[in-house]
PDB file of N, CA and C in Angstrom:
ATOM      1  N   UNK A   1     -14.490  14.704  18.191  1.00 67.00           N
ATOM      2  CA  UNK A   1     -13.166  14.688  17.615  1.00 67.00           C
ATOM      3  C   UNK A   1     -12.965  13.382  16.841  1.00 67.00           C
ATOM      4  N   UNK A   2     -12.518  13.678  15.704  1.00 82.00           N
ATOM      5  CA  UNK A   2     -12.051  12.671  14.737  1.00 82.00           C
ATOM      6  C   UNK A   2     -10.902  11.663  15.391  1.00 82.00           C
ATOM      7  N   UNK A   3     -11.162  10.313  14.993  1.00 86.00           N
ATOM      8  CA  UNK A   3      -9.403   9.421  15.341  1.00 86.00           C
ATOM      9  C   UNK A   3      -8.551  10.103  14.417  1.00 86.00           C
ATOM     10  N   UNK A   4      -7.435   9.706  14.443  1.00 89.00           N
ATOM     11  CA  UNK A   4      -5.937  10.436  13.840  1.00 89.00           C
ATOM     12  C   UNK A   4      -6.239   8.982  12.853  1.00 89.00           C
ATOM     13  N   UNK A   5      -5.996   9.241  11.507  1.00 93.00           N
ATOM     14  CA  UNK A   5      -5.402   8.356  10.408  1.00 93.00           C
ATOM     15  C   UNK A   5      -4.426   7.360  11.037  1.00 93.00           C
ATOM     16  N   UNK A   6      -4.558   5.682  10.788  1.00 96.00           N
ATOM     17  CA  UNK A   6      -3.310   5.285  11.172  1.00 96.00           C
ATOM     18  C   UNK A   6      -2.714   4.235  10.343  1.00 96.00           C
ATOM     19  N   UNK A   7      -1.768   4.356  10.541  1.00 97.00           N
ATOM     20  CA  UNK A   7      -0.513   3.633   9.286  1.00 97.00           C
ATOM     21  C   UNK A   7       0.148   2.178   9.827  1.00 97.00           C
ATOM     22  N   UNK A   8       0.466   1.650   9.201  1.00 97.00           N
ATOM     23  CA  UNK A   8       1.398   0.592   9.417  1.00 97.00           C
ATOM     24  C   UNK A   8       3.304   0.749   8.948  1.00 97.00           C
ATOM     25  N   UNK A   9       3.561   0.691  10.168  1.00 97.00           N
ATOM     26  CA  UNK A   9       5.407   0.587   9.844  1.00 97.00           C
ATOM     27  C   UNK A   9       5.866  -0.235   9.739  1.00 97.00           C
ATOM     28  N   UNK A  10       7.043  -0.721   8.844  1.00 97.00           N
ATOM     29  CA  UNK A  10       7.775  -2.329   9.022  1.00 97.00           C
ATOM     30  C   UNK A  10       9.211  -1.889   8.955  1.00 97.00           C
ATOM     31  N   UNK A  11       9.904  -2.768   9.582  1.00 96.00           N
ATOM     32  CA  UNK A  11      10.950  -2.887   9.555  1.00 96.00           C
ATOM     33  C   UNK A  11      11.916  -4.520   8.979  1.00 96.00           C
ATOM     34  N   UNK A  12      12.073  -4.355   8.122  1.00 93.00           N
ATOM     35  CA  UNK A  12      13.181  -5.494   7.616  1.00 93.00           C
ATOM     36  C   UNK A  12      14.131  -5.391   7.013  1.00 93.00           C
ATOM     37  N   UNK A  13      15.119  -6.619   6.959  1.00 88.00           N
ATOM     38  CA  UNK A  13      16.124  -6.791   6.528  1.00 88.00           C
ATOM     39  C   UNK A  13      16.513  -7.445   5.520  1.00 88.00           C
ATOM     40  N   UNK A  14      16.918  -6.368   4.560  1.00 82.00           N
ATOM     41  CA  UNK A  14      16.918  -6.852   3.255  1.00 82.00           C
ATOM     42  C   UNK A  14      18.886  -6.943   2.686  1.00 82.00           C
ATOM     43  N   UNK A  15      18.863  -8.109   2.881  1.00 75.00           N
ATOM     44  CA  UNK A  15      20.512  -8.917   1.786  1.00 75.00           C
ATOM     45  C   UNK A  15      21.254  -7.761   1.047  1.00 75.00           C
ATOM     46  N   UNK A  16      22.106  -7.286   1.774  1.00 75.00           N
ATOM     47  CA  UNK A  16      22.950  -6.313   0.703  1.00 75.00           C
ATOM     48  C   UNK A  16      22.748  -4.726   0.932  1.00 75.00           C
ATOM     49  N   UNK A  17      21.616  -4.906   2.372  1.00 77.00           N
ATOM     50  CA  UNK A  17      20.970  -3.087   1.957  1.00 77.00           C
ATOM     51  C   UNK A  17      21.295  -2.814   3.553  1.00 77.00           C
ATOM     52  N   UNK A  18      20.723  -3.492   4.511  1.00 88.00           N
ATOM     53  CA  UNK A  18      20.866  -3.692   5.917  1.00 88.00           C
ATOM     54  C   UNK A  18      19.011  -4.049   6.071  1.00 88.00           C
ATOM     55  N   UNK A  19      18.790  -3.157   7.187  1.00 94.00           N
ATOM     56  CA  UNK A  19      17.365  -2.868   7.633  1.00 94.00           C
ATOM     57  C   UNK A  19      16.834  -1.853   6.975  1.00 94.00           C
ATOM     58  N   UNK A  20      15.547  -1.935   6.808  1.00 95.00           N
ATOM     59  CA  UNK A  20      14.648  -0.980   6.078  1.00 95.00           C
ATOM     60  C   UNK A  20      13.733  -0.613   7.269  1.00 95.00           C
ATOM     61  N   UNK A  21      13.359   0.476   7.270  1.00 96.00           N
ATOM     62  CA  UNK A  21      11.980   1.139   7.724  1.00 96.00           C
ATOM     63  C   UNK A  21      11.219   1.844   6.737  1.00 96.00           C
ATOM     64  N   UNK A  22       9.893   1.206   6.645  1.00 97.00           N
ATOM     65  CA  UNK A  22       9.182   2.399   5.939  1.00 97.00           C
ATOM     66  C   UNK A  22       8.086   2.106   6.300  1.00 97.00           C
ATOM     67  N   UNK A  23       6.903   3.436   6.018  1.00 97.00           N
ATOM     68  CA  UNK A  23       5.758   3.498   6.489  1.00 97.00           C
ATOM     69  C   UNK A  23       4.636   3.351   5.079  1.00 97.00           C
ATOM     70  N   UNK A  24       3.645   2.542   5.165  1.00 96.00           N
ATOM     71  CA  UNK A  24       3.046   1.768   4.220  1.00 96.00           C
ATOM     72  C   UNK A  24       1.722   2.660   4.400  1.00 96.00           C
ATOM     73  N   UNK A  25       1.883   4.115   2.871  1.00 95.00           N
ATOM     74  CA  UNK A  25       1.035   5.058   2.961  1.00 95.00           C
ATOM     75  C   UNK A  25      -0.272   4.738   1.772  1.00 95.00           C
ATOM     76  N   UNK A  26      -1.045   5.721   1.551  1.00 95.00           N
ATOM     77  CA  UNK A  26      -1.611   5.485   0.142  1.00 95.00           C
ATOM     78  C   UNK A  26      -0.697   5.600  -0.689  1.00 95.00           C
ATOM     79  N   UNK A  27      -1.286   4.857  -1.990  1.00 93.00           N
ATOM     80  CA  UNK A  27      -0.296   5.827  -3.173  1.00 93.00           C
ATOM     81  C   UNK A  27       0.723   4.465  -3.160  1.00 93.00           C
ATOM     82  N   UNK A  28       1.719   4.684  -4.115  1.00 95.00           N
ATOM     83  CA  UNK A  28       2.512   4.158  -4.832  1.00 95.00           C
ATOM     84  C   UNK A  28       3.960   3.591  -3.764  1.00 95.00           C
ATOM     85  N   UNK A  29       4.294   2.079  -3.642  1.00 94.00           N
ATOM     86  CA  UNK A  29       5.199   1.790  -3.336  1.00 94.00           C
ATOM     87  C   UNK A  29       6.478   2.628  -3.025  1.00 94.00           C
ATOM     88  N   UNK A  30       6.959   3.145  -4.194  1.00 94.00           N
ATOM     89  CA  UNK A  30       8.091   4.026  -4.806  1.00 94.00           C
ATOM     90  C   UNK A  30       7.499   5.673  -3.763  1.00 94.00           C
ATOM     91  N   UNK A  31       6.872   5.819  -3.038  1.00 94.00           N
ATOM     92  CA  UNK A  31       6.809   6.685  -2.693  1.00 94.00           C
ATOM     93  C   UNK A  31       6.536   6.782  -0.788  1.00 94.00           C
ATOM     94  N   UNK A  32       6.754   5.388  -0.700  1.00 96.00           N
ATOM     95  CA  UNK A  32       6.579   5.546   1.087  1.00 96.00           C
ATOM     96  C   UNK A  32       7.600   6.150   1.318  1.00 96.00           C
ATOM     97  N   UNK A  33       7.320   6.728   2.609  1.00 96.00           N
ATOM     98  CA  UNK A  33       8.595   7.587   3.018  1.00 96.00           C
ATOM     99  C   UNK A  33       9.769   5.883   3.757  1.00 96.00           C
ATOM    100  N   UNK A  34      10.632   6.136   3.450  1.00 95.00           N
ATOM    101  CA  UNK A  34      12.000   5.267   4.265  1.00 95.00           C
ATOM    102  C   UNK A  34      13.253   5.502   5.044  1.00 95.00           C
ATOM    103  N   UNK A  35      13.346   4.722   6.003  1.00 94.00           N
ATOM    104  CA  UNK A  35      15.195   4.943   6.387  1.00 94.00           C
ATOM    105  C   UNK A  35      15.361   3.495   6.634  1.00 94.00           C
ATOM    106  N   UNK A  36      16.426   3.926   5.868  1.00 92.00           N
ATOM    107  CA  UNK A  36      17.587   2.701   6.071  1.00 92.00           C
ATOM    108  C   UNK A  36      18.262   3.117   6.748  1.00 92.00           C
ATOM    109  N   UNK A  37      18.476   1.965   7.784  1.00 90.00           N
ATOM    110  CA  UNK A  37      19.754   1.346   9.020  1.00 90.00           C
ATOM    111  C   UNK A  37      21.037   0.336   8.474  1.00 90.00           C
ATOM    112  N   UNK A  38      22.346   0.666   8.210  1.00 81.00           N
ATOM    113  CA  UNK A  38      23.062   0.123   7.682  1.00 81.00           C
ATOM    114  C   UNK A  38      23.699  -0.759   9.153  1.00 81.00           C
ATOM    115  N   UNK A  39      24.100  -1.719   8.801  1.00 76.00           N
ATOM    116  CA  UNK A  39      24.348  -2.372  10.547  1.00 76.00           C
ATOM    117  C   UNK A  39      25.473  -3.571   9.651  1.00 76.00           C
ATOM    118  N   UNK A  40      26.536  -3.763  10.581  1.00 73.00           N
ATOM    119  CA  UNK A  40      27.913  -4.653  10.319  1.00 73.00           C
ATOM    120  C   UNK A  40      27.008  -5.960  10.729  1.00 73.00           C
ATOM    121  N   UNK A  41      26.878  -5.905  11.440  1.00 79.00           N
ATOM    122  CA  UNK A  41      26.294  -7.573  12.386  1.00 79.00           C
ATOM    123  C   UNK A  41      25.107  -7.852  11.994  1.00 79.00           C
ATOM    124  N   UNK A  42      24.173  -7.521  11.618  1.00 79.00           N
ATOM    125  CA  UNK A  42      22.605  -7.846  10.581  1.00 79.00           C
ATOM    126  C   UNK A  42      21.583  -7.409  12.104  1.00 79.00           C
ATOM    127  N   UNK A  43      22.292  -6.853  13.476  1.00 85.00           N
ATOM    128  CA  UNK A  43      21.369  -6.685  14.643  1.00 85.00           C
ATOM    129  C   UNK A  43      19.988  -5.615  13.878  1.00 85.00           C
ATOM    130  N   UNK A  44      18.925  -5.789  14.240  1.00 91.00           N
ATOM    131  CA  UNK A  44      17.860  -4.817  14.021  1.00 91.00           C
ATOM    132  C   UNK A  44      18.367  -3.753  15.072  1.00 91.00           C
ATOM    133  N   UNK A  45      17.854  -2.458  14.959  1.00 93.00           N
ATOM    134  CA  UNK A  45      18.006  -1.066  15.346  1.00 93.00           C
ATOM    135  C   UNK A  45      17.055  -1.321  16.413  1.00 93.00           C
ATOM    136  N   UNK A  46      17.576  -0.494  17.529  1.00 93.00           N
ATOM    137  CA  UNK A  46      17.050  -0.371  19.330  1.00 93.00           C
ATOM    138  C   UNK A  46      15.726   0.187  18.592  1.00 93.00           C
ATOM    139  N   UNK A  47      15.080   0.229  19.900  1.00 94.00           N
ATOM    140  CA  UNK A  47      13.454   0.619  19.537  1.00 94.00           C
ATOM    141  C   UNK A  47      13.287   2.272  19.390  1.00 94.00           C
ATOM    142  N   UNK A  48      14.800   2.692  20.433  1.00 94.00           N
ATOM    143  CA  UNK A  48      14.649   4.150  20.136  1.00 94.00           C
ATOM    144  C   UNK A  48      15.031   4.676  18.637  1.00 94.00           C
ATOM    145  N   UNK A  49      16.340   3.917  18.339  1.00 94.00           N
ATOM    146  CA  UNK A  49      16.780   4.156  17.015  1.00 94.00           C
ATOM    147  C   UNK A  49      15.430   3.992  15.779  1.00 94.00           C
ATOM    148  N   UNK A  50      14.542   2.815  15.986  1.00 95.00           N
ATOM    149  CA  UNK A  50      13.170   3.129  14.996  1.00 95.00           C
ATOM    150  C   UNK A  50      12.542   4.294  15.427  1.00 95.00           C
ATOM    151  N   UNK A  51      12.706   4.776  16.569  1.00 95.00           N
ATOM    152  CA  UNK A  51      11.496   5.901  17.232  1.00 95.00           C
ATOM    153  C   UNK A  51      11.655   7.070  16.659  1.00 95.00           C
ATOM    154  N   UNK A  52      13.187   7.156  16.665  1.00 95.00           N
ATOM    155  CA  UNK A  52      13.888   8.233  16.012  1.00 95.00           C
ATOM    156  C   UNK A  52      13.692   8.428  14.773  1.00 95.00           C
ATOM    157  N   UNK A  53      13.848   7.365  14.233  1.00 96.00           N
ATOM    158  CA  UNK A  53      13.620   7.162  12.194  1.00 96.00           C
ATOM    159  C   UNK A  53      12.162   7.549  12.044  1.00 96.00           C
ATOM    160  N   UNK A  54      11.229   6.711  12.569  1.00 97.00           N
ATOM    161  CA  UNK A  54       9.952   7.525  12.453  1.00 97.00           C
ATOM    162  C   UNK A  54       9.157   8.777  12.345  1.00 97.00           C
ATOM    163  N   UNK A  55      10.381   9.511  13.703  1.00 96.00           N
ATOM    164  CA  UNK A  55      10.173  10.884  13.974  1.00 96.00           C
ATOM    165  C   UNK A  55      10.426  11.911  12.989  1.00 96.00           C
ATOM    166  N   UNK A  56      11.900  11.140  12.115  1.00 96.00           N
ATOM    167  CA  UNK A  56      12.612  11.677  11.260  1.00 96.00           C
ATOM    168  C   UNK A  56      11.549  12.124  10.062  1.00 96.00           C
ATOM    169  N   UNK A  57      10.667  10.772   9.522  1.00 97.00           N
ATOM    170  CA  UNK A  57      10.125  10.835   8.749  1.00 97.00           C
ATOM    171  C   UNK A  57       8.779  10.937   8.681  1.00 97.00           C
ATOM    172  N   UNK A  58       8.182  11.738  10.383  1.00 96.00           N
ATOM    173  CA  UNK A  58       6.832  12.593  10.279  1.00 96.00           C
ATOM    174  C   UNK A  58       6.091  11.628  11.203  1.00 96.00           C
ATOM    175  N   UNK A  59       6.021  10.268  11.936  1.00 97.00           N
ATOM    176  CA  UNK A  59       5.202   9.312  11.789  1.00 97.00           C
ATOM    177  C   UNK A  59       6.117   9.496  13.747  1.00 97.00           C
ATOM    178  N   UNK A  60       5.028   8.316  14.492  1.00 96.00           N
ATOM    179  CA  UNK A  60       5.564   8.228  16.096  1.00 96.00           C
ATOM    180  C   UNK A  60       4.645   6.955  15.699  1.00 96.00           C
ATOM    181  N   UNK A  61       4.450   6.356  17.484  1.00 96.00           N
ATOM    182  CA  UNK A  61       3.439   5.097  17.190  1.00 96.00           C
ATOM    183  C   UNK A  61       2.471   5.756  17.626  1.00 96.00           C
ATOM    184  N   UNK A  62       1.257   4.818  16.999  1.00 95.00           N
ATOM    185  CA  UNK A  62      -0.121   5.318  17.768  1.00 95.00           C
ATOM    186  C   UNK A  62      -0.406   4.966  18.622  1.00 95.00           C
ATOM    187  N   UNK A  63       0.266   4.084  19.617  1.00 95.00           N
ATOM    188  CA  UNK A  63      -0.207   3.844  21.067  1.00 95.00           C
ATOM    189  C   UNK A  63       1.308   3.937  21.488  1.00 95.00           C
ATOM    190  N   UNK A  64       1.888   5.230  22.478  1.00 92.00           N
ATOM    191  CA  UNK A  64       3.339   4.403  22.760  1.00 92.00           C
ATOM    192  C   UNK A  64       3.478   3.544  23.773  1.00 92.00           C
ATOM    193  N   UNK A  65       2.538   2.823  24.191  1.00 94.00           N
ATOM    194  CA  UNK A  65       2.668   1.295  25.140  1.00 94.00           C
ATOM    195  C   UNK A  65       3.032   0.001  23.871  1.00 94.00           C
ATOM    196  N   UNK A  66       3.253   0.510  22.691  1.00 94.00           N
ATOM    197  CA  UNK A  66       2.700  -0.693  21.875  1.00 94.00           C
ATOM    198  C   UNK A  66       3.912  -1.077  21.573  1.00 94.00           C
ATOM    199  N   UNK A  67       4.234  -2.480  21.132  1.00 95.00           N
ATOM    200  CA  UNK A  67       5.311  -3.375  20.846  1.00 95.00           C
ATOM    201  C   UNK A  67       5.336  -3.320  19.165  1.00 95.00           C
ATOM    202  N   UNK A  68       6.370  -3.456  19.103  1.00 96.00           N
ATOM    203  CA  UNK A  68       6.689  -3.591  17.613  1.00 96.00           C
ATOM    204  C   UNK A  68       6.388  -5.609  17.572  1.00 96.00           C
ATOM    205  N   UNK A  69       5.485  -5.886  16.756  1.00 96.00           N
ATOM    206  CA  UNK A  69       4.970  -7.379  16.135  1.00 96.00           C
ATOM    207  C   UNK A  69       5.946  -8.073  15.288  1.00 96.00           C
ATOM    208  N   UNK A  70       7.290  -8.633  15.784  1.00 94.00           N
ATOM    209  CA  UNK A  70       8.011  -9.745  14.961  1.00 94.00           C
ATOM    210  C   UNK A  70       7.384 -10.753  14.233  1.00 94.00           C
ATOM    211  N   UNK A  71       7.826 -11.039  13.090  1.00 91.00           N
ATOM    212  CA  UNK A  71       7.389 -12.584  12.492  1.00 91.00           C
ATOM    213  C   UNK A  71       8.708 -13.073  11.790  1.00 91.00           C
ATOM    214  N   UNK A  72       8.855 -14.128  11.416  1.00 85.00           N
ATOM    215  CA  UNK A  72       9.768 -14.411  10.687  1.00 85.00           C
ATOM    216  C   UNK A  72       9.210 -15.502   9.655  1.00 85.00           C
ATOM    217  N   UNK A  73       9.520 -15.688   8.325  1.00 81.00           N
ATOM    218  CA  UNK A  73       8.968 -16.152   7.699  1.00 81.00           C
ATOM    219  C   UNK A  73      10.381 -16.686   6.399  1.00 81.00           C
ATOM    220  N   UNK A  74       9.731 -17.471   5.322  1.00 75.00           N
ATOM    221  CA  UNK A  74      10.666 -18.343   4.969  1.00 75.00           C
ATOM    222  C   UNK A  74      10.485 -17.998   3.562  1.00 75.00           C
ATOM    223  N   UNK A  75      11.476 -17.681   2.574  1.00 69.00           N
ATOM    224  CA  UNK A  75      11.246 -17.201   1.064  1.00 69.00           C
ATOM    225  C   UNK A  75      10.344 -18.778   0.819  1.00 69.00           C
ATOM    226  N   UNK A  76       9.672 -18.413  -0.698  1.00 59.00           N
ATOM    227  CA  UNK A  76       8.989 -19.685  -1.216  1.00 59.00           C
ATOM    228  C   UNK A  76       7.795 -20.243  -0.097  1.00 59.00           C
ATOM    229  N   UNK A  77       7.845 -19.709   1.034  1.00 50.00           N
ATOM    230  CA  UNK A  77       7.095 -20.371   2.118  1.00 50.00           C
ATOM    231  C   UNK A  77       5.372 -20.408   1.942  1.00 50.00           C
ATOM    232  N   UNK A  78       5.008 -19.584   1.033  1.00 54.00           N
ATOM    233  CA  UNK A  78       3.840 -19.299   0.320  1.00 54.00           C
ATOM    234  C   UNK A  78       3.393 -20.533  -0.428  1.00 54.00           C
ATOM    235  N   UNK A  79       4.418 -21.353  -1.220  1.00 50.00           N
ATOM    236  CA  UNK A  79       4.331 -22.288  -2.084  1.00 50.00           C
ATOM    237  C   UNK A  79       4.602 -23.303  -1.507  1.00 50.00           C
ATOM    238  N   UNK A  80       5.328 -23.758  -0.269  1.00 55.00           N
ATOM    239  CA  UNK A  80       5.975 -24.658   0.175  1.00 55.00           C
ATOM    240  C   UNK A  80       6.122 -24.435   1.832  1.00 55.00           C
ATOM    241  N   UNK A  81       6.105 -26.046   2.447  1.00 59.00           N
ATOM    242  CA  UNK A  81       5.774 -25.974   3.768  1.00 59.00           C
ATOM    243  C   UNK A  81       6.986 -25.410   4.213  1.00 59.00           C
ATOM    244  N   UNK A  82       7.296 -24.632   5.852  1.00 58.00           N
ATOM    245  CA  UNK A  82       8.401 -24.522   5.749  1.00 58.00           C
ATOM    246  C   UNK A  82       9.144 -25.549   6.453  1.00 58.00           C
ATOM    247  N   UNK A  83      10.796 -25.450   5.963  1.00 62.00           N
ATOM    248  CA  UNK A  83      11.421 -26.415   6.648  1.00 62.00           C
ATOM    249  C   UNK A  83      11.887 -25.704   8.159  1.00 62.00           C
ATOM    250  N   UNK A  84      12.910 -26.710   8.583  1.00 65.00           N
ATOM    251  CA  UNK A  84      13.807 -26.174   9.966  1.00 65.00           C
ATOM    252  C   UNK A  84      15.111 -25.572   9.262  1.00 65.00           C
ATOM    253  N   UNK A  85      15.396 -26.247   7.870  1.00 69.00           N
ATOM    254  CA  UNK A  85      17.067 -25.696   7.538  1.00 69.00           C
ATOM    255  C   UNK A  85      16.436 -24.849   6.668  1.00 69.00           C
ATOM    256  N   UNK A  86      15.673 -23.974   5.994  1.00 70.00           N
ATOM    257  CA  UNK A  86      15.336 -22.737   5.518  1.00 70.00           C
ATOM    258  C   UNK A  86      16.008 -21.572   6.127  1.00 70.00           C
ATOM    259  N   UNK A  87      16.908 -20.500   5.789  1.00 74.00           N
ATOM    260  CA  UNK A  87      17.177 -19.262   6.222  1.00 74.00           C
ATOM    261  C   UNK A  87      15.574 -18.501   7.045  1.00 74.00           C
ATOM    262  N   UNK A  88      15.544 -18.211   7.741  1.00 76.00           N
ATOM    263  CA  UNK A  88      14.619 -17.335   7.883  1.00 76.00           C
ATOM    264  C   UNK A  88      14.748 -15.630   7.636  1.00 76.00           C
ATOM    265  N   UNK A  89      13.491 -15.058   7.329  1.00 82.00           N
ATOM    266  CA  UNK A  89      13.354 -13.534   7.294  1.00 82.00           C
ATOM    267  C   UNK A  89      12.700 -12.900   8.390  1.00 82.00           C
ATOM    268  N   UNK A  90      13.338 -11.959   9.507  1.00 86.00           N
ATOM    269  CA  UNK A  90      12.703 -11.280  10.071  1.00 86.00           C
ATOM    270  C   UNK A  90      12.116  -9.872   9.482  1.00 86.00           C
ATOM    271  N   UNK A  91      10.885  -9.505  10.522  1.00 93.00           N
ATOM    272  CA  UNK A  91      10.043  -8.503  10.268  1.00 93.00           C
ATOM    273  C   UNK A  91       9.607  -8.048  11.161  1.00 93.00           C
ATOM    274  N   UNK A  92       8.920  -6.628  11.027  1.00 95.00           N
ATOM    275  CA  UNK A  92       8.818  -6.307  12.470  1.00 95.00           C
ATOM    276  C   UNK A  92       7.650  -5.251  12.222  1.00 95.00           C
ATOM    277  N   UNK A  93       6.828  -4.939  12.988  1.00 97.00           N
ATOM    278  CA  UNK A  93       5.735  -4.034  12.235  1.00 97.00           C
ATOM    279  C   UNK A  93       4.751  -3.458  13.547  1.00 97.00           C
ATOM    280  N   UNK A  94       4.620  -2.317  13.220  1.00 97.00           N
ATOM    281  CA  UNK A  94       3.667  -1.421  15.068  1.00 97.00           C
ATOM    282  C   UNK A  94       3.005  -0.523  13.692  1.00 97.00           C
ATOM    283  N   UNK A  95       1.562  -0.091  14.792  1.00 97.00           N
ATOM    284  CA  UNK A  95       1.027   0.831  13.869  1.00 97.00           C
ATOM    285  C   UNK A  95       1.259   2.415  14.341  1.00 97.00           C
ATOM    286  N   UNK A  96       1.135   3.303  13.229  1.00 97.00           N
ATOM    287  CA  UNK A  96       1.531   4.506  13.378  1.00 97.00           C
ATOM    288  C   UNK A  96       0.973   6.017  13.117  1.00 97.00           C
ATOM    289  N   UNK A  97       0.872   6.791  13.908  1.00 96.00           N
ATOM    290  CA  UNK A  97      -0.080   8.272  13.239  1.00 96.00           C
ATOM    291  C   UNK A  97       0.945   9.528  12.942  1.00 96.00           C
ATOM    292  N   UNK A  98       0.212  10.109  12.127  1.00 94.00           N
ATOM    293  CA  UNK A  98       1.458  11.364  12.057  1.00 94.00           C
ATOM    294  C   UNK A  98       2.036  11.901  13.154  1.00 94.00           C
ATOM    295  N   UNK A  99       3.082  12.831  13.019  1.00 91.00           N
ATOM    296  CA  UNK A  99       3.498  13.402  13.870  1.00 91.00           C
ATOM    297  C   UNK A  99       2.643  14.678  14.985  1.00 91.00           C
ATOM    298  N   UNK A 100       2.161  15.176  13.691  1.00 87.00           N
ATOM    299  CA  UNK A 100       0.913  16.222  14.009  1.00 87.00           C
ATOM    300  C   UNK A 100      -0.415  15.824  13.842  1.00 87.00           C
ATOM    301  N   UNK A 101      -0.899  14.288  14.626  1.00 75.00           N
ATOM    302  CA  UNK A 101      -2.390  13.872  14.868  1.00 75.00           C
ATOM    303  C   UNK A 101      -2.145  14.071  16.129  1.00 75.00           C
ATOM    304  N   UNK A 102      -3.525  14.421  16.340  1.00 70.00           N
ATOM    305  CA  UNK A 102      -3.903  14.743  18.108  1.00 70.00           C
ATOM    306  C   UNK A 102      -3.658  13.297  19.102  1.00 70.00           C
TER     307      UNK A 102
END
């Protein structure tokens, strides 16, 4: 038996939009599947609420013992060390198989 294909999911929060989920397929940016989480308070979505969005959009995790991987990181931080008074960006990312892989 073949492994099941597996994907990478992220979740962030993007200024003006809320939280994003999308799953990072072949093929063209403009075409991952997504849900957006609109949220008053900037909180990221419970783990069920991603579980759910995932489900929504064909995808579960590929291990469900597995943790979703936070980082947070700093715009410009590529070019420049980061500081302590920098805003930070959270992120959040688990890997993922279709709905219908064995």
């Amino acid at each position: 038996m073949t492994e099941p294909t597996t994907y990478r999911a992220q979740i962030t929060l993007r200024p003006g939009v809320g939280w994003v989920l999308f799953v990072m397929v072949p093929g063209r940016v403009a075409d991952w599947p997504t849900q957006d989480f609109l949220t008053i308070d900037g909180r990221p979505p419970t783990i069920a609420d991603r579980s759910r969005a995932l489900e929504s959009l064909g995808y579960r995790l590929a291990d469900p013992a597995a943790a979703w991987e936070w980082v947070e990181t700093q715009d410009g931080a590529e070019c420049a060390p980061q500081t302590g008074d920098a805003p930070v960006n959270l992120s959040a990312a688990v890997t993922v198989v279709a709905t219908d892989a064995p």
